[in-house]
mmCIF file of C-alpha atoms in Angstrom:
data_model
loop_
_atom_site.group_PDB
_atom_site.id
_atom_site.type_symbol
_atom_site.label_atom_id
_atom_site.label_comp_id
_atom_site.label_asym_id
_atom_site.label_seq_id
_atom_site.Cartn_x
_atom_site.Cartn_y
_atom_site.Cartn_z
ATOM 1 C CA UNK R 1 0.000 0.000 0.000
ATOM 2 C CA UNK R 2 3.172 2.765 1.125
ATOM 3 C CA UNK R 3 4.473 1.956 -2.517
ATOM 4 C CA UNK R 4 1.385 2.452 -4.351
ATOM 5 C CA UNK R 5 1.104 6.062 -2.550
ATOM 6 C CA UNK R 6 4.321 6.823 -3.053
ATOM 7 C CA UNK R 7 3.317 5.913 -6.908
ATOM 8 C CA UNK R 8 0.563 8.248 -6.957
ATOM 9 C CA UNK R 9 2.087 10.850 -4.887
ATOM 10 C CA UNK R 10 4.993 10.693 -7.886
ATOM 11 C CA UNK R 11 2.596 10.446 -10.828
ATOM 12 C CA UNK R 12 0.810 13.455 -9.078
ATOM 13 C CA UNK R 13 4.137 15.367 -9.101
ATOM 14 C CA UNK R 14 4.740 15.599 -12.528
ATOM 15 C CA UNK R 15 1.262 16.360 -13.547
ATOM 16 C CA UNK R 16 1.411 19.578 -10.787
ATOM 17 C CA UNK R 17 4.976 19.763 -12.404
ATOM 18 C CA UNK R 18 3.832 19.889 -16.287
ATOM 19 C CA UNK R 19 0.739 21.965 -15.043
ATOM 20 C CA UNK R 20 2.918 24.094 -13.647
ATOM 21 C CA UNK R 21 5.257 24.695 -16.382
ATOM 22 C CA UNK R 22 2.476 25.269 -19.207
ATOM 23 C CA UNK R 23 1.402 28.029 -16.354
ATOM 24 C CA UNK R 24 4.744 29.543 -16.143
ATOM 25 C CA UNK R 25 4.724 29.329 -20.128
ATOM 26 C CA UNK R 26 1.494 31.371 -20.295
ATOM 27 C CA UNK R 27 2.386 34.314 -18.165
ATOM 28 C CA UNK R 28 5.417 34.789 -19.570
ATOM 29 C CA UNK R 29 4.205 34.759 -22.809
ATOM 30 C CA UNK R 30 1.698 37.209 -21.928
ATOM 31 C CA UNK R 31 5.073 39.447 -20.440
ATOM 32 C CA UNK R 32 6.875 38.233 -24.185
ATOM 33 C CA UNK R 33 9.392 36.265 -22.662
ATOM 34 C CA UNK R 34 11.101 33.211 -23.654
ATOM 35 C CA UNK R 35 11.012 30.370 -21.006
ATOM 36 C CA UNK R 36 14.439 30.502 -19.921
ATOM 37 C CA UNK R 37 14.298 33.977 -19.611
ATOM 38 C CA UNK R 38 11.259 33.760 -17.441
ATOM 39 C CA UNK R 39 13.102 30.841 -15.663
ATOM 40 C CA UNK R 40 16.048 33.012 -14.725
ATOM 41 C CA UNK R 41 14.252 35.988 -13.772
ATOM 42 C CA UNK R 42 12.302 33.715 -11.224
ATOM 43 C CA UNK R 43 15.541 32.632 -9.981
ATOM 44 C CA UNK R 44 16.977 36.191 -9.617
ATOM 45 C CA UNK R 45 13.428 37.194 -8.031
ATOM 46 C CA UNK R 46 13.597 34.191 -5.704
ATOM 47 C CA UNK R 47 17.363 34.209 -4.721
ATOM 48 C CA UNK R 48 17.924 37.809 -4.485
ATOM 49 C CA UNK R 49 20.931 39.743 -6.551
ATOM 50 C CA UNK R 50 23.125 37.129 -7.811
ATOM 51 C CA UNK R 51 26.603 36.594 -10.119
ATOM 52 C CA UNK R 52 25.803 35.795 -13.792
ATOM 53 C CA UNK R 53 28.061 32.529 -13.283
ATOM 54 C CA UNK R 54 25.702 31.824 -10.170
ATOM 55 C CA UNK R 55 22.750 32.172 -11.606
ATOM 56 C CA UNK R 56 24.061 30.115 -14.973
ATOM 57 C CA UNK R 57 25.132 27.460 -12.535
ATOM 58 C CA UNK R 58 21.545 27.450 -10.796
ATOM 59 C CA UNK R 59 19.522 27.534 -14.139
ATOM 60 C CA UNK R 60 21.559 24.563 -15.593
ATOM 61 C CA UNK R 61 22.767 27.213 -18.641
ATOM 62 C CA UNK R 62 26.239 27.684 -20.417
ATOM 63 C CA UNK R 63 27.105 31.290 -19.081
ATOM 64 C CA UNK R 64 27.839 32.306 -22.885
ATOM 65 C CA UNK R 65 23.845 31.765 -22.891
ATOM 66 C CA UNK R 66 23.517 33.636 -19.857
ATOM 67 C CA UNK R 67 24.857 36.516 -21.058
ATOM 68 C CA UNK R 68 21.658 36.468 -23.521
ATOM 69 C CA UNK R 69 19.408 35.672 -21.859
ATOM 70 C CA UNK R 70 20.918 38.623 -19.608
ATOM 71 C CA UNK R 71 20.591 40.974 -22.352
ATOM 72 C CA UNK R 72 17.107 40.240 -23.302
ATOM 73 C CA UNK R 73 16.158 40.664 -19.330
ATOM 74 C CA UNK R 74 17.640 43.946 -18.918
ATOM 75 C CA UNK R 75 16.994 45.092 -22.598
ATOM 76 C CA UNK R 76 13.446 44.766 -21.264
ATOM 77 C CA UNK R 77 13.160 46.389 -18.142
ATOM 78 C CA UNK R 78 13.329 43.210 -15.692
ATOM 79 C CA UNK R 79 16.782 43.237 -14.488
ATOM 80 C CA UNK R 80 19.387 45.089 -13.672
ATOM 81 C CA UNK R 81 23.242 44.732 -13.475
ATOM 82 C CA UNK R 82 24.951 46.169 -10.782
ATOM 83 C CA UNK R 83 28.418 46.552 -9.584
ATOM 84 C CA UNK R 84 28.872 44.525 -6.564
ATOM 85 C CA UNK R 85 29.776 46.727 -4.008
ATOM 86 C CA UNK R 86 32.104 44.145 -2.304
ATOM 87 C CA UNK R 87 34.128 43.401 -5.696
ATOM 88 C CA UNK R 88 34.419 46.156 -7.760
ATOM 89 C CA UNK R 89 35.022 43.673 -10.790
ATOM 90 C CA UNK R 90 31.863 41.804 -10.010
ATOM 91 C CA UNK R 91 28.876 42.295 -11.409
ATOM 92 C CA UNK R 92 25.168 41.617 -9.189
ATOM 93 C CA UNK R 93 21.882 40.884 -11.267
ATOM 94 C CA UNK R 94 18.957 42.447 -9.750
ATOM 95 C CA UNK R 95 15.307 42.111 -10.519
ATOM 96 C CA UNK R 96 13.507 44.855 -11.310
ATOM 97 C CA UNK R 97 11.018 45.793 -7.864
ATOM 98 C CA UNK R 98 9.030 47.861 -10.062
ATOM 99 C CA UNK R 99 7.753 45.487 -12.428
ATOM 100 C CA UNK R 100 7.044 42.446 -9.879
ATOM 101 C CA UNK R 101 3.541 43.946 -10.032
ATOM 102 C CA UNK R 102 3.045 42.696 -13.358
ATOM 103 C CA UNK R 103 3.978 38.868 -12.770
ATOM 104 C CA UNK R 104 1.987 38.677 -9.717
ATOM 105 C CA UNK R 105 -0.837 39.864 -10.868
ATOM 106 C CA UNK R 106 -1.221 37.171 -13.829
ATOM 107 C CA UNK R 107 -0.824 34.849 -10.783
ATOM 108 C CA UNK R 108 -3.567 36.073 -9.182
ATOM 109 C CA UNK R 109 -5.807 33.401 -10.166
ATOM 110 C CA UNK R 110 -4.215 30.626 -9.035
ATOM 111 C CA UNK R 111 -2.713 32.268 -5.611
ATOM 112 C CA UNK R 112 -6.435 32.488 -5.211
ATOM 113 C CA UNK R 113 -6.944 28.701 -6.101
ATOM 114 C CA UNK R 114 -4.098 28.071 -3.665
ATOM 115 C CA UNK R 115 -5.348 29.399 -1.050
ATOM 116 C CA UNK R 116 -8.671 27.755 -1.399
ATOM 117 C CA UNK R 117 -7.307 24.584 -1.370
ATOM 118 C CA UNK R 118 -5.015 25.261 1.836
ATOM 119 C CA UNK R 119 -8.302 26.333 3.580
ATOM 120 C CA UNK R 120 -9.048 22.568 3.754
ATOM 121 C CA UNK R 121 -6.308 21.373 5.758
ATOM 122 C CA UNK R 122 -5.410 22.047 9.210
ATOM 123 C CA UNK R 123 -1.867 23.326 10.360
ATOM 124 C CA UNK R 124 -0.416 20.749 10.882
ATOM 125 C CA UNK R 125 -0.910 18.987 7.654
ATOM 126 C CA UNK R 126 -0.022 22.516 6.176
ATOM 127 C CA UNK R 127 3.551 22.176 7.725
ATOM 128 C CA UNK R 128 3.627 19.013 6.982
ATOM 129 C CA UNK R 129 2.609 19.411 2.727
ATOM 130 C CA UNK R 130 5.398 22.408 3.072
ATOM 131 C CA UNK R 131 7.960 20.082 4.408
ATOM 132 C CA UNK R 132 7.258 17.612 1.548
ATOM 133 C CA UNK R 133 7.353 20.193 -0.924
ATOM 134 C CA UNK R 134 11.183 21.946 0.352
ATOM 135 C CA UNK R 135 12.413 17.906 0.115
ATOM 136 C CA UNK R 136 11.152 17.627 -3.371
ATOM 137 C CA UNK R 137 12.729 21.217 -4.273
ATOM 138 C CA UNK R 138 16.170 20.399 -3.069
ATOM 139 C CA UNK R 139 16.358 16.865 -4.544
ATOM 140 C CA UNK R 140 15.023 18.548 -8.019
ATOM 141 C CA UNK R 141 18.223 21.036 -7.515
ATOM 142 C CA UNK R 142 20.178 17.978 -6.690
ATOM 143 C CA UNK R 143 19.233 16.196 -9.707
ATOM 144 C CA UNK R 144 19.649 19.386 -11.910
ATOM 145 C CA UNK R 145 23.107 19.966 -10.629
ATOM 146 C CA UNK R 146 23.615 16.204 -11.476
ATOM 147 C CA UNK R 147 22.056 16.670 -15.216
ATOM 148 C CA UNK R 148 24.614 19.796 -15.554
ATOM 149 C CA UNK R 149 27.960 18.840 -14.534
#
């Protein structure tokens, strides 16, 4: 019984992860951006100001393909490159604050849906789904980091 829900609970993980994906597609479509680029700026959003080589090495790209995806980001208005005031040399992407707006709002239907379907668990299961969910995260970065080396 364990390994059939351990089945479903992975079959159900790649259909949230494909549903997920065809999401991400659509709103950054609707902000006319390619996927990676959309990928990376999610990274940059959710990481904070980052290297180019760090955030190459945590979207799985070569950093010559950084640099244009880079390009197109800032060309755009949704990041921007910074000296880094602890290595003069270095440069620090940034997100853009002012245009977080727009991404969130073309999430706002599912943050809705979201938070529906938290309202029917109680806090403990909450903490526990979270838990489940940070494991999966870091073994998908594991695996990534596998995929690219």
């Amino acid at each position: 019984m364990k390994r059939r829900l351990a089945i479903q609970i992975k079959e159900a993980m790649r259909d949230a992860s494909l549903q997920l994906a065809l999401l991400n597609h659509q709103v950054g479509a609707r902000l006319k951006l390619r996927d990676v680029d959309f990928d990376c700026l999610n990274l940059v959003s959710q990481h904070g100001s980052l290297g180019p080589g760090a955030l190459a090495k945590l979207a799985g790209l070569h950093p010559a393909t950084m640099t244009g995806v880079l390009d197109r980001l800032e060309k755009a208005g949704w990041v921007a490159r910074e000296r880094d005031p602890d290595d003069r040399r270095a440069v620090l992407v940034r997100a853009a604050k002012e245009r977080g707006r727009e991404v969130l709002d073309l999430f706002d239907d599912m943050n809705g849906k979201m938070d529906e379907i938290c309202t029917d668990y109680t806090a403990d299961e909450l903490a526990l789904i979270a838990g489940f969910l940070r494991r999966t995260a870091a073994a998908g970065r594991e695996a990534t980091a596998t995929l690219t080396e």
